[in-house]
């Protein structure tokens, strides 16, 4: 564990807490994409199947369970919890996440899994687990898209929603620094280029948002996106 | 399954 990864994880946790608080306190889900959070839930469920098979550390296991439970409760609140669910604007949350996110990521994951020969020599179970892990890496990189597109529609960005996206983006940017650090200071550290590629892609998707977020913070005014 | 890679991260 290095300082970059710890800060990245904390940024991730913080973004989830900000969103949970916003939903609980404001009892309002407007401007929040249910589809993004369903994608994140799928990411966590497919990546953390190793909860049952490999023990890394208490920290890892607790965080994994916390991510799954908190994201599940966000999905639950937006979908089913009254009165929050009545404020969710389904008509605006239109990104076709099955066709343009889940489907392509499943195809890409299958292709890279077999081309890389990653699972050869392992049991079928491990192969499926590895395949799901690769799928989750691809899917995480673009899971924020429905939320960013929804934001473009509203233009005026609420403070808490803006903070949520800012911390969510910072998390993966800090992970990139963590990978560089580990490459230099951890002998025997094994590279997963798919994860690196997706981590950079994920961070780039936030770049535009970061720019306008910083500008609005500097001006100290309201945060709105350009047309 | 390899430890010491991005797989021991979150």
GROMACS .gro file of C-alpha atoms in nm:
model
  237
    1UNK     CA    1   0.000   0.000   0.000
    2UNK     CA    2   0.143   0.335  -0.101
    3UNK     CA    3   0.020   0.688  -0.049
    4UNK     CA    4  -0.119   0.720  -0.405
    5UNK     CA    5  -0.333   0.411  -0.379
    6UNK     CA    6  -0.457   0.503  -0.032
    7UNK     CA    7  -0.551   0.853  -0.149
    8UNK     CA    8  -0.716   0.701  -0.457
    9UNK     CA    9  -0.924   0.463  -0.247
   10UNK     CA   10  -1.018   0.741  -0.006
   11UNK     CA   11  -1.121   0.960  -0.296
   12UNK     CA   12  -1.338   0.675  -0.426
   13UNK     CA   13  -1.498   0.618  -0.086
   14UNK     CA   14  -1.549   0.989  -0.042
   15UNK     CA   15  -1.727   1.019  -0.378
   16UNK     CA   16  -1.966   0.740  -0.281
   17UNK     CA   17  -2.032   0.899   0.060
   18UNK     CA   18  -2.102   1.236  -0.103
   19UNK     CA   19  -2.357   1.072  -0.331
   20UNK     CA   20  -2.521   0.869  -0.052
   21UNK     CA   21  -2.553   1.183   0.160
   22UNK     CA   22  -2.695   1.380  -0.128
   23UNK     CA   23  -2.962   1.114  -0.186
   24UNK     CA   24  -3.042   1.072   0.183
   25UNK     CA   25  -3.045   1.436   0.287
   26UNK     CA   26  -3.193   1.601  -0.020
   27UNK     CA   27  -3.423   1.302  -0.089
   28UNK     CA   28  -3.371   1.387  -0.451
   29UNK     CA   29  -3.218   1.198  -0.742
   30UNK     CA   30  -3.250   1.458  -1.015
   31UNK     CA   31  -2.936   1.488  -1.227
   32UNK     CA   32  -2.814   1.146  -1.112
   33UNK     CA   33  -2.784   0.860  -1.356
   34UNK     CA   34  -2.924   0.530  -1.234
   35UNK     CA   35  -2.761   0.360  -1.531
   36UNK     CA   36  -2.412   0.466  -1.421
   37UNK     CA   37  -2.467   0.317  -1.078
   38UNK     CA   38  -2.610  -0.003  -1.215
   39UNK     CA   39  -2.298  -0.031  -1.428
   40UNK     CA   40  -2.076   0.029  -1.123
   41UNK     CA   41  -2.266  -0.238  -0.932
   42UNK     CA   42  -2.203  -0.480  -1.217
   43UNK     CA   43  -1.835  -0.377  -1.216
   44UNK     CA   44  -1.797  -0.455  -0.846
   45UNK     CA   45  -1.992  -0.781  -0.861
   46UNK     CA   46  -1.784  -0.913  -1.150
   47UNK     CA   47  -1.448  -0.791  -1.017
   48UNK     CA   48  -1.482  -0.903  -0.658
   49UNK     CA   49  -1.567  -1.269  -0.713
   50UNK     CA   50  -1.222  -1.324  -0.557
   51UNK     CA   51  -1.378  -1.235  -0.221
   52UNK     CA   52  -1.462  -1.606  -0.203
   53UNK     CA   53  -1.137  -1.744  -0.340
   54UNK     CA   54  -0.838  -1.520  -0.263
   55UNK     CA   55  -0.766  -1.335   0.059
   56UNK     CA   56  -0.542  -1.029   0.017
   57UNK     CA   57  -0.597  -0.826   0.333
   58UNK     CA   58  -0.868  -0.726   0.575
   59UNK     CA   59  -0.856  -0.378   0.422
   60UNK     CA   60  -0.922  -0.516   0.072
   61UNK     CA   61  -1.206  -0.744   0.179
   62UNK     CA   62  -1.380  -0.473   0.383
   63UNK     CA   63  -1.351  -0.218   0.103
   64UNK     CA   64  -1.482  -0.462  -0.156
   65UNK     CA   65  -1.786  -0.543   0.056
   66UNK     CA   66  -1.837  -0.172   0.130
   67UNK     CA   67  -1.830  -0.085  -0.243
   68UNK     CA   68  -2.083  -0.355  -0.327
   69UNK     CA   69  -2.320  -0.266  -0.044
   70UNK     CA   70  -2.301   0.111  -0.088
   71UNK     CA   71  -2.351   0.093  -0.464
   72UNK     CA   72  -2.639  -0.153  -0.420
   73UNK     CA   73  -2.803   0.086  -0.176
   74UNK     CA   74  -2.762   0.377  -0.421
   75UNK     CA   75  -2.933   0.168  -0.690
   76UNK     CA   76  -3.203   0.064  -0.444
   77UNK     CA   77  -3.272   0.423  -0.336
   78UNK     CA   78  -3.301   0.558  -0.690
   79UNK     CA   79  -3.513   0.266  -0.809
   80UNK     CA   80  -3.740   0.186  -0.518
   81UNK     CA   81  -3.711   0.413  -0.218
   82UNK     CA   82  -3.995   0.660  -0.191
   83UNK     CA   83  -3.982   0.963  -0.232
   84UNK     CA   84  -3.637   0.957  -0.394
   85UNK     CA   85  -3.746   0.731  -0.680
   86UNK     CA   86  -4.018   0.975  -0.786
   87UNK     CA   87  -3.755   1.245  -0.845
   88UNK     CA   88  -3.543   1.026  -1.072
   89UNK     CA   89  -3.576   1.160  -1.424
   90UNK     CA   90  -3.585   0.843  -1.628
   91UNK     CA   91  -3.664   1.021  -1.953
   92UNK     CA   92  -3.329   1.205  -1.944
   93UNK     CA   93  -3.119   0.901  -1.847
   94UNK     CA   94  -3.112   0.755  -2.195
   95UNK     CA   95  -2.761   0.621  -2.265
   96UNK     CA   96  -2.811   0.272  -2.408
   97UNK     CA   97  -2.586   0.103  -2.156
   98UNK     CA   98  -2.655  -0.257  -2.263
   99UNK     CA   99  -2.582  -0.197  -2.630
  100UNK     CA  100  -2.298   0.052  -2.594
  101UNK     CA  101  -2.133  -0.045  -2.265
  102UNK     CA  102  -2.202  -0.396  -2.135
  103UNK     CA  103  -2.216  -0.569  -2.475
  104UNK     CA  104  -1.895  -0.425  -2.625
  105UNK     CA  105  -1.706  -0.474  -2.296
  106UNK     CA  106  -1.811  -0.839  -2.283
  107UNK     CA  107  -1.690  -0.892  -2.640
  108UNK     CA  108  -1.362  -0.706  -2.578
  109UNK     CA  109  -1.300  -0.895  -2.253
  110UNK     CA  110  -1.356  -1.230  -2.425
  111UNK     CA  111  -1.124  -1.134  -2.710
  112UNK     CA  112  -0.840  -1.011  -2.486
  113UNK     CA  113  -0.878  -1.307  -2.253
  114UNK     CA  114  -0.832  -1.558  -2.531
  115UNK     CA  115  -0.578  -1.364  -2.737
  116UNK     CA  116  -0.355  -1.301  -2.435
  117UNK     CA  117  -0.374  -1.669  -2.339
  118UNK     CA  118  -0.411  -1.540  -1.984
  119UNK     CA  119  -0.619  -1.833  -1.862
  120UNK     CA  120  -0.442  -2.122  -2.032
  121UNK     CA  121  -0.351  -2.395  -1.791
  122UNK     CA  122  -0.609  -2.282  -1.534
  123UNK     CA  123  -0.936  -2.449  -1.445
  124UNK     CA  124  -1.263  -2.343  -1.606
  125UNK     CA  125  -1.365  -2.167  -1.284
  126UNK     CA  126  -1.048  -1.956  -1.273
  127UNK     CA  127  -1.090  -1.880  -1.643
  128UNK     CA  128  -1.440  -1.747  -1.585
  129UNK     CA  129  -1.317  -1.547  -1.289
  130UNK     CA  130  -1.034  -1.395  -1.494
  131UNK     CA  131  -1.274  -1.321  -1.777
  132UNK     CA  132  -1.511  -1.142  -1.539
  133UNK     CA  133  -1.217  -0.945  -1.393
  134UNK     CA  134  -1.112  -0.826  -1.741
  135UNK     CA  135  -1.474  -0.742  -1.823
  136UNK     CA  136  -1.502  -0.532  -1.506
  137UNK     CA  137  -1.186  -0.339  -1.593
  138UNK     CA  138  -1.326  -0.248  -1.936
  139UNK     CA  139  -1.670  -0.167  -1.800
  140UNK     CA  140  -1.542   0.055  -1.519
  141UNK     CA  141  -1.356   0.274  -1.765
  142UNK     CA  142  -1.678   0.383  -1.935
  143UNK     CA  143  -1.935   0.337  -1.658
  144UNK     CA  144  -1.946   0.713  -1.592
  145UNK     CA  145  -2.065   0.788  -1.947
  146UNK     CA  146  -2.441   0.784  -1.874
  147UNK     CA  147  -2.378   1.028  -1.587
  148UNK     CA  148  -2.165   1.263  -1.798
  149UNK     CA  149  -2.423   1.260  -2.076
  150UNK     CA  150  -2.702   1.331  -1.828
  151UNK     CA  151  -2.497   1.622  -1.694
  152UNK     CA  152  -2.464   1.767  -2.042
  153UNK     CA  153  -2.842   1.769  -2.066
  154UNK     CA  154  -2.893   1.958  -1.740
  155UNK     CA  155  -2.592   2.190  -1.786
  156UNK     CA  156  -2.637   2.346  -1.440
  157UNK     CA  157  -2.448   2.107  -1.213
  158UNK     CA  158  -2.539   2.084  -0.849
  159UNK     CA  159  -2.246   2.124  -0.611
  160UNK     CA  160  -2.269   1.778  -0.459
  161UNK     CA  161  -2.310   1.605  -0.793
  162UNK     CA  162  -2.007   1.797  -0.919
  163UNK     CA  163  -1.803   1.695  -0.615
  164UNK     CA  164  -1.909   1.334  -0.658
  165UNK     CA  165  -1.782   1.323  -1.016
  166UNK     CA  166  -1.464   1.511  -0.924
  167UNK     CA  167  -1.366   1.259  -0.655
  168UNK     CA  168  -1.468   0.968  -0.874
  169UNK     CA  169  -1.233   1.094  -1.146
  170UNK     CA  170  -0.948   1.169  -0.905
  171UNK     CA  171  -0.958   0.811  -0.780
  172UNK     CA  172  -0.846   0.659  -1.111
  173UNK     CA  173  -0.597   0.938  -1.178
  174UNK     CA  174  -0.432   0.859  -0.841
  175UNK     CA  175  -0.429   0.491  -0.931
  176UNK     CA  176  -0.217   0.572  -1.236
  177UNK     CA  177   0.042   0.731  -1.005
  178UNK     CA  178   0.017   0.421  -0.784
  179UNK     CA  179   0.094   0.194  -1.083
  180UNK     CA  180   0.398   0.403  -1.174
  181UNK     CA  181   0.514   0.396  -0.812
  182UNK     CA  182   0.472   0.018  -0.786
  183UNK     CA  183   0.658  -0.038  -1.112
  184UNK     CA  184   0.961   0.140  -0.967
  185UNK     CA  185   0.955   0.031  -0.605
  186UNK     CA  186   0.799  -0.315  -0.600
  187UNK     CA  187   1.018  -0.593  -0.732
  188UNK     CA  188   0.814  -0.866  -0.901
  189UNK     CA  189   0.522  -0.637  -0.968
  190UNK     CA  190   0.327  -0.783  -1.258
  191UNK     CA  191   0.183  -0.556  -1.526
  192UNK     CA  192  -0.172  -0.576  -1.655
  193UNK     CA  193  -0.171  -0.356  -1.962
  194UNK     CA  194  -0.549  -0.379  -2.005
  195UNK     CA  195  -0.591  -0.224  -1.661
  196UNK     CA  196  -0.341   0.052  -1.742
  197UNK     CA  197  -0.504   0.129  -2.075
  198UNK     CA  198  -0.851   0.142  -1.918
  199UNK     CA  199  -0.727   0.348  -1.622
  200UNK     CA  200  -0.590   0.612  -1.858
  201UNK     CA  201  -0.904   0.605  -2.074
  202UNK     CA  202  -1.120   0.639  -1.763
  203UNK     CA  203  -0.920   0.940  -1.642
  204UNK     CA  204  -0.933   1.103  -1.986
  205UNK     CA  205  -1.312   1.078  -1.990
  206UNK     CA  206  -1.316   1.306  -1.686
  207UNK     CA  207  -1.065   1.556  -1.831
  208UNK     CA  208  -1.324   1.785  -1.984
  209UNK     CA  209  -1.532   1.778  -1.667
  210UNK     CA  210  -1.225   1.851  -1.450
  211UNK     CA  211  -1.152   2.159  -1.657
  212UNK     CA  212  -1.493   2.318  -1.606
  213UNK     CA  213  -1.507   2.206  -1.244
  214UNK     CA  214  -1.175   2.378  -1.165
  215UNK     CA  215  -1.281   2.693  -1.347
  216UNK     CA  216  -1.604   2.715  -1.150
  217UNK     CA  217  -1.419   2.655  -0.820
  218UNK     CA  218  -1.172   2.931  -0.902
  219UNK     CA  219  -1.450   3.173  -0.984
  220UNK     CA  220  -1.633   3.052  -0.675
  221UNK     CA  221  -1.955   3.070  -0.867
  222UNK     CA  222  -2.213   2.831  -0.995
  223UNK     CA  223  -2.105   2.537  -1.198
  224UNK     CA  224  -2.249   2.504  -1.543
  225UNK     CA  225  -2.126   2.325  -1.849
  226UNK     CA  226  -2.101   2.497  -2.187
  227UNK     CA  227  -2.344   2.403  -2.462
  228UNK     CA  228  -0.367  -1.624  -0.964
  229UNK     CA  229  -0.101  -1.357  -0.931
  230UNK     CA  230  -0.068  -1.140  -0.626
  231UNK     CA  231   0.151  -0.830  -0.662
  232UNK     CA  232  -0.034  -0.681  -0.956
  233UNK     CA  233  -0.338  -0.462  -1.006
  234UNK     CA  234  -0.537  -0.765  -0.892
  235UNK     CA  235  -0.447  -0.693  -0.530
  236UNK     CA  236  -0.602  -0.349  -0.571
  237UNK     CA  237  -0.966  -0.247  -0.569
   0.00000   0.00000   0.00000
